[in-house]
PDB file of C-alpha atoms and ligand atoms in Angstrom:
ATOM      1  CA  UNK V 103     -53.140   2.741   9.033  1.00  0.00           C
ATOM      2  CA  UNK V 104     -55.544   0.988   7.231  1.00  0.00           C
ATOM      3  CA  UNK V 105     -53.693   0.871   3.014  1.00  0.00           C
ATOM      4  CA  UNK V 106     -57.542   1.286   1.789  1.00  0.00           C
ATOM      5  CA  UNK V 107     -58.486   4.361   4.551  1.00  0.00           C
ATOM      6  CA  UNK V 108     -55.427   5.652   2.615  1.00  0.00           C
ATOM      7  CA  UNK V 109     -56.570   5.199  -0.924  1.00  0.00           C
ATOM      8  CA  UNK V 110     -60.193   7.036  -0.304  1.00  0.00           C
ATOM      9  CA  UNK V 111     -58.851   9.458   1.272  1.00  0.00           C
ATOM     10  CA  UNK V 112     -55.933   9.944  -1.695  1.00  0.00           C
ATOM     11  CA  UNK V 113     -57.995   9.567  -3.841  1.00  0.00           C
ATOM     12  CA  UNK V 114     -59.533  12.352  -3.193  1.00  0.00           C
ATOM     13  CA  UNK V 115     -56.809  14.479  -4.588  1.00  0.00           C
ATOM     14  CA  UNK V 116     -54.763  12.832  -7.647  1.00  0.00           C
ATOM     15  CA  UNK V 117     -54.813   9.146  -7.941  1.00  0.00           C
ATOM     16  CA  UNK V 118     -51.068   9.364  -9.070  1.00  0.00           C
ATOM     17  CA  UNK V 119     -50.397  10.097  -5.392  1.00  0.00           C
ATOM     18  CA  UNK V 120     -52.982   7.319  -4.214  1.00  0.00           C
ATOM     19  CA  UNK V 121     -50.183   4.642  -5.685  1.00  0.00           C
ATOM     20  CA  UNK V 122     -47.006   6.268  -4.091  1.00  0.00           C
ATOM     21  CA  UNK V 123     -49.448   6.555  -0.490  1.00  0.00           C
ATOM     22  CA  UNK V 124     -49.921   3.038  -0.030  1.00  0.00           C
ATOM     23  CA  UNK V 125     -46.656   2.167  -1.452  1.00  0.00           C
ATOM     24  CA  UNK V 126     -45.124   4.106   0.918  1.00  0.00           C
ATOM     25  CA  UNK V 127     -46.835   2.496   3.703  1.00  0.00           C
ATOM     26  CA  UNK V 128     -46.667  -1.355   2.329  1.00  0.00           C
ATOM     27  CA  UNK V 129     -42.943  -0.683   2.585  1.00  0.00           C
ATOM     28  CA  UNK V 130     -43.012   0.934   5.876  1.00  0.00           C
ATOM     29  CA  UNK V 131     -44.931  -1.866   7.183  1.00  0.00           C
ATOM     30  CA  UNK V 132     -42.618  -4.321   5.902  1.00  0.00           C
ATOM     31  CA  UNK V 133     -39.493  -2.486   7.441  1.00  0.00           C
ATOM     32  CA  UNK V 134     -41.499  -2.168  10.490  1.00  0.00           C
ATOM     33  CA  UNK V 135     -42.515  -6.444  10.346  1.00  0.00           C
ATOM     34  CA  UNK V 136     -38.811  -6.655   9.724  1.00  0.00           C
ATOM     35  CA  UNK V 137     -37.206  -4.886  12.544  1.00  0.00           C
ATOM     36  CA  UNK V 138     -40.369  -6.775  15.404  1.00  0.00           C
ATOM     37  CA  UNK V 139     -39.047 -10.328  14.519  1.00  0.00           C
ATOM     38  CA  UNK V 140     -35.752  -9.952  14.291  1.00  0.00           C
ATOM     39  CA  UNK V 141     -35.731  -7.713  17.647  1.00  0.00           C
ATOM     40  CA  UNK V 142     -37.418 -10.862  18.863  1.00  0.00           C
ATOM     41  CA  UNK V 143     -35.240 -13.429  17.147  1.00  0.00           C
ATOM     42  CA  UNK V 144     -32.301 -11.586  18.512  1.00  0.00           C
ATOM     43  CA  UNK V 145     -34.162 -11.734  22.217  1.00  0.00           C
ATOM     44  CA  UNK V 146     -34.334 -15.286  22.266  1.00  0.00           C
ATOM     45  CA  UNK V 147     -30.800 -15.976  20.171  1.00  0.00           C
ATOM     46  CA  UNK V 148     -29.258 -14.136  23.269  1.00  0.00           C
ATOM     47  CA  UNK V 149     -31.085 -15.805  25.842  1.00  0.00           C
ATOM     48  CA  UNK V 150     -28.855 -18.997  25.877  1.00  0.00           C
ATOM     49  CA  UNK V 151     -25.497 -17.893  25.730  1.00  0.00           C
ATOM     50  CA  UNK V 152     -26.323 -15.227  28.579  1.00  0.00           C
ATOM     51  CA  UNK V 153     -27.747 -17.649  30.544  1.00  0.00           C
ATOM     52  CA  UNK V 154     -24.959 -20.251  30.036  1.00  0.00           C
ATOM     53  CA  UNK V 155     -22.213 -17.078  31.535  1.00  0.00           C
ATOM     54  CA  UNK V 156     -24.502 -16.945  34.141  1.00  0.00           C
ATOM     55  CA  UNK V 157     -24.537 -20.448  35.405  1.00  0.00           C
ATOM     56  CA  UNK V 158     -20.669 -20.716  34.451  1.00  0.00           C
ATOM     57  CA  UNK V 159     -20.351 -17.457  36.840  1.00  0.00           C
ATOM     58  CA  UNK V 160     -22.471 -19.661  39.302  1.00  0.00           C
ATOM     59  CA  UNK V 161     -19.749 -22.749  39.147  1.00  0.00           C
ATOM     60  CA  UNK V 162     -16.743 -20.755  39.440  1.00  0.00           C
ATOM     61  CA  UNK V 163     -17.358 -18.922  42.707  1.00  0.00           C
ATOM     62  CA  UNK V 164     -18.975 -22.677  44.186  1.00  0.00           C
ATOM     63  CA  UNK V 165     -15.881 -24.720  42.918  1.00  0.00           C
ATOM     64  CA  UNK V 166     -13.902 -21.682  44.824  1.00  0.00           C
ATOM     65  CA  UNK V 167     -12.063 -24.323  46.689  1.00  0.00           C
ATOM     66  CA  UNK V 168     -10.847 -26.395  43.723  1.00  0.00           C
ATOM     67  CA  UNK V 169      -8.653 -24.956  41.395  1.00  0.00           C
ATOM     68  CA  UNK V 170      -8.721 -27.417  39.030  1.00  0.00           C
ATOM     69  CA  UNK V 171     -12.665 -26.788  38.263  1.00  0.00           C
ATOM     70  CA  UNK V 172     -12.263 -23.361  38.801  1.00  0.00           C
ATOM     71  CA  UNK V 173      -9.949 -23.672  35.834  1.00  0.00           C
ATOM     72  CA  UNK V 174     -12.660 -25.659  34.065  1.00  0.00           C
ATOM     73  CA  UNK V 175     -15.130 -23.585  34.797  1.00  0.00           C
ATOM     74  CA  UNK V 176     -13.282 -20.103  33.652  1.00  0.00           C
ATOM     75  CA  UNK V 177     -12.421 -21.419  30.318  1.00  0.00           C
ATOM     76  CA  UNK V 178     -15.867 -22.574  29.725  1.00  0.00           C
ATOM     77  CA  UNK V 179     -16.892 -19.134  31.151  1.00  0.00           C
ATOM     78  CA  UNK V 180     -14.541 -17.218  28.493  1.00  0.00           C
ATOM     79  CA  UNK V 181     -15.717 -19.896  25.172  1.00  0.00           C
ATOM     80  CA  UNK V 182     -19.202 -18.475  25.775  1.00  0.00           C
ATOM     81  CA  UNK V 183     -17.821 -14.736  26.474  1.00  0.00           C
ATOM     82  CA  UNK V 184     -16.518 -15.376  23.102  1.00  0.00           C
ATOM     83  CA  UNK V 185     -19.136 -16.846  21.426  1.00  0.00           C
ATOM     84  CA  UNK V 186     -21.691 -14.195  22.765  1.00  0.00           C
ATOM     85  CA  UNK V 187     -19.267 -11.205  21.504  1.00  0.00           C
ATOM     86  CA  UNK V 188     -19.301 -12.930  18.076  1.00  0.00           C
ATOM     87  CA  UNK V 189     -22.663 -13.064  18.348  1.00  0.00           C
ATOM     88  CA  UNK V 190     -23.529  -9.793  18.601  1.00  0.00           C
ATOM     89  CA  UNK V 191     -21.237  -8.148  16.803  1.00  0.00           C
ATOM     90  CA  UNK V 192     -23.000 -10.437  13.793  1.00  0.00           C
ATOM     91  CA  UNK V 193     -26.310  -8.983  15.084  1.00  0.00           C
ATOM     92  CA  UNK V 194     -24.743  -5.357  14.869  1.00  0.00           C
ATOM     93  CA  UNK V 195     -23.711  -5.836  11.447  1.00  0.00           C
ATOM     94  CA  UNK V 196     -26.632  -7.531  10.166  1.00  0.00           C
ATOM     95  CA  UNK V 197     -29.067  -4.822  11.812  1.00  0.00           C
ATOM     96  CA  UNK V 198     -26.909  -2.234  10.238  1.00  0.00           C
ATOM     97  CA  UNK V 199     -27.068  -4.070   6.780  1.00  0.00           C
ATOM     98  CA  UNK V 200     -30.864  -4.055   6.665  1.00  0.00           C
ATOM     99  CA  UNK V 201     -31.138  -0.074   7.403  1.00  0.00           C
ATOM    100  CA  UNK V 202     -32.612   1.382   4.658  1.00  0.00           C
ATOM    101  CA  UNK V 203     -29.306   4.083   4.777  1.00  0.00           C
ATOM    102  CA  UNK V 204     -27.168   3.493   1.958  1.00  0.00           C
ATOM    103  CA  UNK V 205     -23.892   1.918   2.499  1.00  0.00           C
ATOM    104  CA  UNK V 206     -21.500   5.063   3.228  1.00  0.00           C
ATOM    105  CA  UNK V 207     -17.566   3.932   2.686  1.00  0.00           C
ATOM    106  CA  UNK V 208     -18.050   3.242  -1.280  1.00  0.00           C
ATOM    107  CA  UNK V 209     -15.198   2.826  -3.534  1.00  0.00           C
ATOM    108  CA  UNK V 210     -13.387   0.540  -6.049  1.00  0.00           C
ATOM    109  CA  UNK V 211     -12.670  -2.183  -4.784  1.00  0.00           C
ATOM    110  CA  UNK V 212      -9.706  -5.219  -5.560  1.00  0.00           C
ATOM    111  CA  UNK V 213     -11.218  -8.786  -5.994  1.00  0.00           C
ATOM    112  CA  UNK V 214      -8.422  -9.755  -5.776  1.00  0.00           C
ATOM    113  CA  UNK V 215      -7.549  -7.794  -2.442  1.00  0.00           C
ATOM    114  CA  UNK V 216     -10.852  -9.374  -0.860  1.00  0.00           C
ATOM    115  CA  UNK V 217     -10.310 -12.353  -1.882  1.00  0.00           C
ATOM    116  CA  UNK V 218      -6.965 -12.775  -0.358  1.00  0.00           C
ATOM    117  CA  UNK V 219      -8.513 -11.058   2.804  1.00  0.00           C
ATOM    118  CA  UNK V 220     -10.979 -13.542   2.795  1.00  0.00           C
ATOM    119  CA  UNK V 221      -8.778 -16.253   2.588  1.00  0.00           C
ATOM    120  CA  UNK V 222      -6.246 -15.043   5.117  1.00  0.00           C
ATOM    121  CA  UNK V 223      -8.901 -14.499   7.820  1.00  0.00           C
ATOM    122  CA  UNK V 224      -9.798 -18.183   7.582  1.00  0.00           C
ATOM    123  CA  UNK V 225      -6.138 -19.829   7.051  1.00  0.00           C
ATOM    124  CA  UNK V 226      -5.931 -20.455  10.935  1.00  0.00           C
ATOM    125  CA  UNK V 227      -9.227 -22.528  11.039  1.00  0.00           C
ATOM    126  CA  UNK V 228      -8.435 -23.932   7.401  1.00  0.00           C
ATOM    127  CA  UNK V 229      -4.760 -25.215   8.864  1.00  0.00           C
ATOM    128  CA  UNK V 230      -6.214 -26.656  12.056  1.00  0.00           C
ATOM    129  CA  UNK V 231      -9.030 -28.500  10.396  1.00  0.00           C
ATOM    130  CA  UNK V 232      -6.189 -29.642   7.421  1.00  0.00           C
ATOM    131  CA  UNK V 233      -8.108 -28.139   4.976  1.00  0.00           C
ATOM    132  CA  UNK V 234      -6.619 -26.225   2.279  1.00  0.00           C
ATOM    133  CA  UNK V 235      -7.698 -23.212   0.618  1.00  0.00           C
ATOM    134  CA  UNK V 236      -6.755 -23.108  -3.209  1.00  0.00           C
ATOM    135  CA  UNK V 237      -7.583 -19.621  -4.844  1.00  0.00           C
ATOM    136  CA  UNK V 238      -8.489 -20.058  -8.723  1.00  0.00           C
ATOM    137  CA  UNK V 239      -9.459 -18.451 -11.748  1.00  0.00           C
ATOM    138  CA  UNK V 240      -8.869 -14.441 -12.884  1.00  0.00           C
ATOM    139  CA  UNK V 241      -7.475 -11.997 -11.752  1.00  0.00           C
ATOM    140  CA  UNK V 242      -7.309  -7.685 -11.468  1.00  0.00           C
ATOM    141  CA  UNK V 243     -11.255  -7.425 -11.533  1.00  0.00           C
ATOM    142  CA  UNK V 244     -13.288  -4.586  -9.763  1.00  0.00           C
ATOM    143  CA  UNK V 245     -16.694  -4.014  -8.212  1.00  0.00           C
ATOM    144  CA  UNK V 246     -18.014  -0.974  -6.832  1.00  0.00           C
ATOM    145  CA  UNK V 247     -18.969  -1.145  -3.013  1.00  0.00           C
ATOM    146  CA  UNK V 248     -17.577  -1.123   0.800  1.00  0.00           C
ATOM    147  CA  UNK V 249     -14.623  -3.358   1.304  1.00  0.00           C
ATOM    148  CA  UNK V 250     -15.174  -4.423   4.586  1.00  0.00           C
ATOM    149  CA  UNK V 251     -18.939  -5.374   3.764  1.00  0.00           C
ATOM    150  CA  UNK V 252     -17.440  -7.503   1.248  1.00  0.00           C
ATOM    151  CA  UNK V 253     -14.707  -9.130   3.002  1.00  0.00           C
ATOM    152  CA  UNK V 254     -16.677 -10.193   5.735  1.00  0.00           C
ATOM    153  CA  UNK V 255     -19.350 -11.698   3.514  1.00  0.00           C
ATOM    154  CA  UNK V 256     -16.862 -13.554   1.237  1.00  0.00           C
ATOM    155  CA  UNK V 257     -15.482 -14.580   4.741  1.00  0.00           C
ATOM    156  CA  UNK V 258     -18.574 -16.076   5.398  1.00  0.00           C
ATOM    157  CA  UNK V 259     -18.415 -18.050   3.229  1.00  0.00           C
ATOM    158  CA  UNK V 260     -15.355 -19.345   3.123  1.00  0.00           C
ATOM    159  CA  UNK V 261     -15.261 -20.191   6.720  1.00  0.00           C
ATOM    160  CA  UNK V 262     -18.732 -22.154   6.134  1.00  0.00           C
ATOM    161  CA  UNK V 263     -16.909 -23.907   3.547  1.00  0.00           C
ATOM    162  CA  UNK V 264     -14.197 -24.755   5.735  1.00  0.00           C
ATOM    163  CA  UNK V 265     -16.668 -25.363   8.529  1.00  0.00           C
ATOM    164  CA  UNK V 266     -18.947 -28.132   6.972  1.00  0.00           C
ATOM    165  CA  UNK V 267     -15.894 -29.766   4.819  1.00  0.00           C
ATOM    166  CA  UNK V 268     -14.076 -33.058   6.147  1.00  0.00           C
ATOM    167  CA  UNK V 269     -10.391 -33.266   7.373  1.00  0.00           C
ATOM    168  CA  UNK V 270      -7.893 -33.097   4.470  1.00  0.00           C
ATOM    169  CA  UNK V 271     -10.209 -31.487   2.030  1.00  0.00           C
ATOM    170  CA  UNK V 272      -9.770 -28.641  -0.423  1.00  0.00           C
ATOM    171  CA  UNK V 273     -11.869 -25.019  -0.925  1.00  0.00           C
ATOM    172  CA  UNK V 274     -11.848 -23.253  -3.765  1.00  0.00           C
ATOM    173  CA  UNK V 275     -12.418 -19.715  -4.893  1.00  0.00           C
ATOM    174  CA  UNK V 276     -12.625 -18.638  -8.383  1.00  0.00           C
ATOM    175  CA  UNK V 277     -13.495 -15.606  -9.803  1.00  0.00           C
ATOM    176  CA  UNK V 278     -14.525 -14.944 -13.462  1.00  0.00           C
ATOM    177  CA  UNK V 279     -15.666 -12.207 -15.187  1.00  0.00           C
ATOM    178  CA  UNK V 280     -18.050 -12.330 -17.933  1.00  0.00           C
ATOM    179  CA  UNK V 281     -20.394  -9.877 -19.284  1.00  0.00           C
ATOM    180  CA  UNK V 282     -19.599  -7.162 -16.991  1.00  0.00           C
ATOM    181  CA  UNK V 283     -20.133  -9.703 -13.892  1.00  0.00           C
ATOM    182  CA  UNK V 284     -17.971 -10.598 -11.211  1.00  0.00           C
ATOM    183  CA  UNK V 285     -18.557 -13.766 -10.348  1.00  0.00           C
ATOM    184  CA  UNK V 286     -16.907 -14.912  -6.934  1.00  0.00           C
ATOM    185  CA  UNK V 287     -17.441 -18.634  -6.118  1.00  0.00           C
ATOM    186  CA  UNK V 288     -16.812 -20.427  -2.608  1.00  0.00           C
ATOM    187  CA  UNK V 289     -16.869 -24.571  -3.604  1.00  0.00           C
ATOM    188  CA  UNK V 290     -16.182 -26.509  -0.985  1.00  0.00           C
ATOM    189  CA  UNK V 291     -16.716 -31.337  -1.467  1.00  0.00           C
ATOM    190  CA  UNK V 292     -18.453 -31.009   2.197  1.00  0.00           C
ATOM    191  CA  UNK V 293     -21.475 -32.168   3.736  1.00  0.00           C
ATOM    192  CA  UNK V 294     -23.548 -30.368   1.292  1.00  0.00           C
ATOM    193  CA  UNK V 295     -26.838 -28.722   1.785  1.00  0.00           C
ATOM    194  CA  UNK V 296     -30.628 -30.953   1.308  1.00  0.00           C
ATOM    195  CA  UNK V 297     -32.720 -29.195  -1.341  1.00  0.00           C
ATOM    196  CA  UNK V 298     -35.574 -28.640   0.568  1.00  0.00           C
ATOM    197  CA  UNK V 299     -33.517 -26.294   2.837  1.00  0.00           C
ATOM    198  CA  UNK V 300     -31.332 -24.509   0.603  1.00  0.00           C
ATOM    199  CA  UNK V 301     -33.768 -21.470   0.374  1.00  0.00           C
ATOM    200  CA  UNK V 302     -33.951 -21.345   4.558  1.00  0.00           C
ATOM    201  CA  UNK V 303     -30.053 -21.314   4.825  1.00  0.00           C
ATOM    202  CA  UNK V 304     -30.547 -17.579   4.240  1.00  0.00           C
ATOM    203  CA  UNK V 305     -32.845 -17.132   6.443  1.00  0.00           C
ATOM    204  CA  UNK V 306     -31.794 -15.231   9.987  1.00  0.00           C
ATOM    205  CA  UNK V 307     -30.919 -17.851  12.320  1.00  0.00           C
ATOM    206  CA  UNK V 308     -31.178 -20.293  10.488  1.00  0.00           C
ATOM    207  CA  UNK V 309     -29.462 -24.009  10.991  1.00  0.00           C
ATOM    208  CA  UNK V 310     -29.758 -26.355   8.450  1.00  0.00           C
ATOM    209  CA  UNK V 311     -29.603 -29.450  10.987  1.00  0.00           C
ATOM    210  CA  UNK V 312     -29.266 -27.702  14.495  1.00  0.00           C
ATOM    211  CA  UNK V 313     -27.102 -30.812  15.992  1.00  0.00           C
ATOM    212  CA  UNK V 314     -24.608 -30.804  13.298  1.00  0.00           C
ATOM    213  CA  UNK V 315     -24.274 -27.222  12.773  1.00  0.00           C
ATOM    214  CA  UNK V 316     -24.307 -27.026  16.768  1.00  0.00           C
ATOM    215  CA  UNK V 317     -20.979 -29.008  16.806  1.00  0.00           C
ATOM    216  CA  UNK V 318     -19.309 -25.594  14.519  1.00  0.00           C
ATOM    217  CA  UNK V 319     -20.128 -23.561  17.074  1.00  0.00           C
ATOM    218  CA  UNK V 320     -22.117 -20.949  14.455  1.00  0.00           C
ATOM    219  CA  UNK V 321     -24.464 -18.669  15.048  1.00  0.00           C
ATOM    220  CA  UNK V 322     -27.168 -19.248  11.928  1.00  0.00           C
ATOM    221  CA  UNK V 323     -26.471 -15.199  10.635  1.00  0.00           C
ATOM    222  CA  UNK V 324     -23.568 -15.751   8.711  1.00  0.00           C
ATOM    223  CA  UNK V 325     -25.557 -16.290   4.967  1.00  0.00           C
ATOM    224  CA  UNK V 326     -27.852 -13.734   6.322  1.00  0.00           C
ATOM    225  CA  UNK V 327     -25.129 -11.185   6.061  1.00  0.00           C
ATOM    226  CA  UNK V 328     -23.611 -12.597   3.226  1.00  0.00           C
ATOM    227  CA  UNK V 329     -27.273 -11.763   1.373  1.00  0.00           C
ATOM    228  CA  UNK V 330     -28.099  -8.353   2.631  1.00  0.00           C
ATOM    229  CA  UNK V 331     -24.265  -7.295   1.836  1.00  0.00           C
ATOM    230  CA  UNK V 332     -24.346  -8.674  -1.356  1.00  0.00           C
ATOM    231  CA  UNK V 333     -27.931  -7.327  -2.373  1.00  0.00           C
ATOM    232  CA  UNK V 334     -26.531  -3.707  -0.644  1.00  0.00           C
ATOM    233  CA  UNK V 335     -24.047  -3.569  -3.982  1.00  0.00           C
ATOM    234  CA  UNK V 336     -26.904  -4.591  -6.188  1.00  0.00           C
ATOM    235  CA  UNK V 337     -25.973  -8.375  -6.479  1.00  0.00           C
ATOM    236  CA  UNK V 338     -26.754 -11.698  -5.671  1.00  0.00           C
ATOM    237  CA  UNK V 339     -25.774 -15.123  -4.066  1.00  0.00           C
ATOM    238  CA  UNK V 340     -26.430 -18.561  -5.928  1.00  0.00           C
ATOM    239  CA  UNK V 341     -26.191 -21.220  -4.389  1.00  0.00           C
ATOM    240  CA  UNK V 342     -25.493 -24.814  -5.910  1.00  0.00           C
ATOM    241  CA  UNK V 343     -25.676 -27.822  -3.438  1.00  0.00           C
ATOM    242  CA  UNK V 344     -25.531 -31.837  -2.934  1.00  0.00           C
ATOM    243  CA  UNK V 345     -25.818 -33.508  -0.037  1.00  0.00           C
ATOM    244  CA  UNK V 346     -22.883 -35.732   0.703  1.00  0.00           C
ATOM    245  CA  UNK V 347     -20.530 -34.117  -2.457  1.00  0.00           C
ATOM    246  CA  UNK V 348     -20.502 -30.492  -1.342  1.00  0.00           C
ATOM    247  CA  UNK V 349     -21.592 -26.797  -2.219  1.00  0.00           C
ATOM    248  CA  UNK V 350     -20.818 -23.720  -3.968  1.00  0.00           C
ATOM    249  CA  UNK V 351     -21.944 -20.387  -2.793  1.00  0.00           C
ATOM    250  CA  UNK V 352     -21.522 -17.765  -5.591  1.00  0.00           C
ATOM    251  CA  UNK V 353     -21.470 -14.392  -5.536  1.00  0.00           C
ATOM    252  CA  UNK V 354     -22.288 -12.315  -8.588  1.00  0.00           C
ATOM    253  CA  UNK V 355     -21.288  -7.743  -8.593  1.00  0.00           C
ATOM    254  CA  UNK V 356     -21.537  -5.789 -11.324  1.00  0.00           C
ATOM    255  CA  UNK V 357     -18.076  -5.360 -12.637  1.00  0.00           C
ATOM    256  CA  UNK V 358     -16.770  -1.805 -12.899  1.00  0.00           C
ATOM    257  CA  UNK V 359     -13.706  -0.929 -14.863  1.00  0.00           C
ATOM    258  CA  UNK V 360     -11.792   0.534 -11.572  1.00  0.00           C
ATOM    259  CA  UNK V 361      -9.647   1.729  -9.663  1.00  0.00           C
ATOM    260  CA  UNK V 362     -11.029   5.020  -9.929  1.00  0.00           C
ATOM    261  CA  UNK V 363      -9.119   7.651 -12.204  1.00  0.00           C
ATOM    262  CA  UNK V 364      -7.764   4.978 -13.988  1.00  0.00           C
ATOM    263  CA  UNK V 365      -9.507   6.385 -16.735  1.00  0.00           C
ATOM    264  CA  UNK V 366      -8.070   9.517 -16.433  1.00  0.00           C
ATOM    265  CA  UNK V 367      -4.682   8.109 -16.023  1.00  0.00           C
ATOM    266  CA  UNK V 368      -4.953   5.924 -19.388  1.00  0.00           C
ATOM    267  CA  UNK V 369      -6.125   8.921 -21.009  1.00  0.00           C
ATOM    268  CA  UNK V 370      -3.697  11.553 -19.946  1.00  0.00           C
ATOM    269  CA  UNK V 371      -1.371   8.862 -21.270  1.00  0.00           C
ATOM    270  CA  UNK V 372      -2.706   8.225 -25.098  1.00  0.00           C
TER     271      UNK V 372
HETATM  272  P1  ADP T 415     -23.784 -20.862  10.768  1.00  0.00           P
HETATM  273  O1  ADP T 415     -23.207 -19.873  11.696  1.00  0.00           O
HETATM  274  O2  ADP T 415     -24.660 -21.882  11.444  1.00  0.00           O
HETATM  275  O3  ADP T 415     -22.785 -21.462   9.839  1.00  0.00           O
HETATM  276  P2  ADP T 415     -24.884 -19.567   8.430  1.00  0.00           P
HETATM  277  O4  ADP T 415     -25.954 -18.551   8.291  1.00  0.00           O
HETATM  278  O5  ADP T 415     -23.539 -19.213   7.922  1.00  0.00           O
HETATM  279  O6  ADP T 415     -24.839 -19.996   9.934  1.00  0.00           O
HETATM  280  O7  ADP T 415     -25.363 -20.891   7.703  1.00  0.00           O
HETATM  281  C1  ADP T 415     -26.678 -21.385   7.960  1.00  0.00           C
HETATM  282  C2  ADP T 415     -26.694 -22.896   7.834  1.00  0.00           C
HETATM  283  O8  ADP T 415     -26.475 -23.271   6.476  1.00  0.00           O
HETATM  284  C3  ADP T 415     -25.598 -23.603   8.616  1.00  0.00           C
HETATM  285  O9  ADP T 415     -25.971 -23.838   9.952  1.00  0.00           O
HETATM  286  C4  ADP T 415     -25.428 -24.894   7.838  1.00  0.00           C
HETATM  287  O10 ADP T 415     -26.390 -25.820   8.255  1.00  0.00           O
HETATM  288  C5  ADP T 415     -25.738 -24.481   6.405  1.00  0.00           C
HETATM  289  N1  ADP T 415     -24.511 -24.219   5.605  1.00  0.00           N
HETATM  290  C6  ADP T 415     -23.951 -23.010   5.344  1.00  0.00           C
HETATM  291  N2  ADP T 415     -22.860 -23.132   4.561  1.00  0.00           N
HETATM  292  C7  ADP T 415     -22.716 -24.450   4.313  1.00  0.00           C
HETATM  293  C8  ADP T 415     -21.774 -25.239   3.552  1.00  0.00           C
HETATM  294  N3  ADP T 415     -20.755 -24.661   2.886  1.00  0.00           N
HETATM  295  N4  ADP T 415     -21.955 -26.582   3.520  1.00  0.00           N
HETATM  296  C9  ADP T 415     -22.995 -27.153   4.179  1.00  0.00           C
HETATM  297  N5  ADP T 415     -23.907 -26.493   4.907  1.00  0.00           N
HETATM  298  C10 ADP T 415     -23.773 -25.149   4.978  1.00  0.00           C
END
């Protein structure tokens, strides 16, 4: 519908009503924009990896004879099973991120406990790349929200940070709490992120140079999740970056005093 169709015809009857109209309809457009490109993002994303199984599928049954190759072939064949299962699970959860439906499992949640989730669910990748993870700063903080959303965009970030780090480096998170703020920063001394694309890295699908990220195996959604999760519980991500000396991905919640009935307990107490 044409927004100005909308506003004569509003018009018509209160003009306080005109201004929630074509509100209503910007924002269903948007939504609408929205869900088009990344239903074609996600089209083309896929295309690859299922056409990669395809021709893998292809090699095993023609190298039938050698077993050797056949081996070759079926490992190859299960790396991009894997990669394509990763894949769209991240779709999946990104999709379900942008729904306008509110996030349902909320509750208050541990820092601390998603921190050390975060951590843990990157300590295999850290170890085999020799990187260490080193956990800093306070501790027994809260934020309101859904602790899986938030574990699996801290371990986002973390496993970027372990991703685009060298051999024998070190990550940090810290957390710090100031003015009612969580703040929740991954720092990692790795390759470090050019300004000019430290807006894009956000962006869905995004790579910041596709033959380097290429070699980590990612899928570009990663930050996207880590930004719709973290706007979903009414925060933000900041990012700080240098090419060459590294990056630190922060991510700022509203504190809350937590765990719930705390309150109640400290009260019943006095
Ligand atoms: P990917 O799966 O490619 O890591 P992300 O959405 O997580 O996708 O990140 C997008 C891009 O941002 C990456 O491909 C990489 O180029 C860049 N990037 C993300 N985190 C870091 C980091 N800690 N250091 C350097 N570059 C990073």
């Amino acid at each position: 519908i044409e927004p100005r169709l909308v506003t004569a015809r509003a018009s018509v009857i209160t003009p306080r009503l005109t201004l929630v109209v074509i509100r209503d309809i910007t924002e269903a457009e948007r939504v609408e924009e929205m869900r088009r490109d990344f239903v074609a993002n996600t089209s083309h994303e896929l295309k690859t990896p299922v056409g990669a199984v395809s021709l893998l599928a292809e090699a095993v049954a023609s190298a039938a004879d050698d077993p050797d190759q056949v081996r070759h072939f079926a490992a190859r064949l299960g790396a991009e099973a894997t990669r394509l299962a990763q894949l769209t699970s991240r779709i999946m959860n990104l999709s379900r991120l942008q729904a306008a439906d509110d996030l349902t499992d909320l509750r208050d949640v541990s820092v601390d406990e998603v921190v050390a989730a975060a951590i843990e669910s990157q300590a295999l990748a850290a170890e085999s790349a020799g990187i260490e993870i080193v956990r800093g700063g306070s501790r027994g903080s809260y934020v309101r929200g859904d602790v899986q959303v938030l574990t699996e965009a801290l371990s986002n970030l973390v496993a970027n940070a372990v991703s685009y780090s060298p051999a024998g480096a070190q990550v940090g998170v810290g957390v710090k709490v100031e003015d009612n703020v969580v703040d929740i920063a991954v720092t990692d001394r790795g390759i470090g992120i050019p300004e000019a694309e430290q807006h894009r890295v956000f962006e869905r699908f995004y790579r910041a140079d596709q033959a380097r990220s290429r070699r980590t195996g990612g899928t570009g959604l990663g930050l996207s999740i880590v930004k719709y999760a973290v706007q979903r519980h009414g925060g933000e991500v900041v990012l700080w970056s240098r090419p060459g000396r590294g990056s630190t991905f922060t991510v700022r919640l509203p504190a809350v005093e937590g765990p719930e009935g705390l309150d109640d307990v400290k009260k019943k107490r006095k």
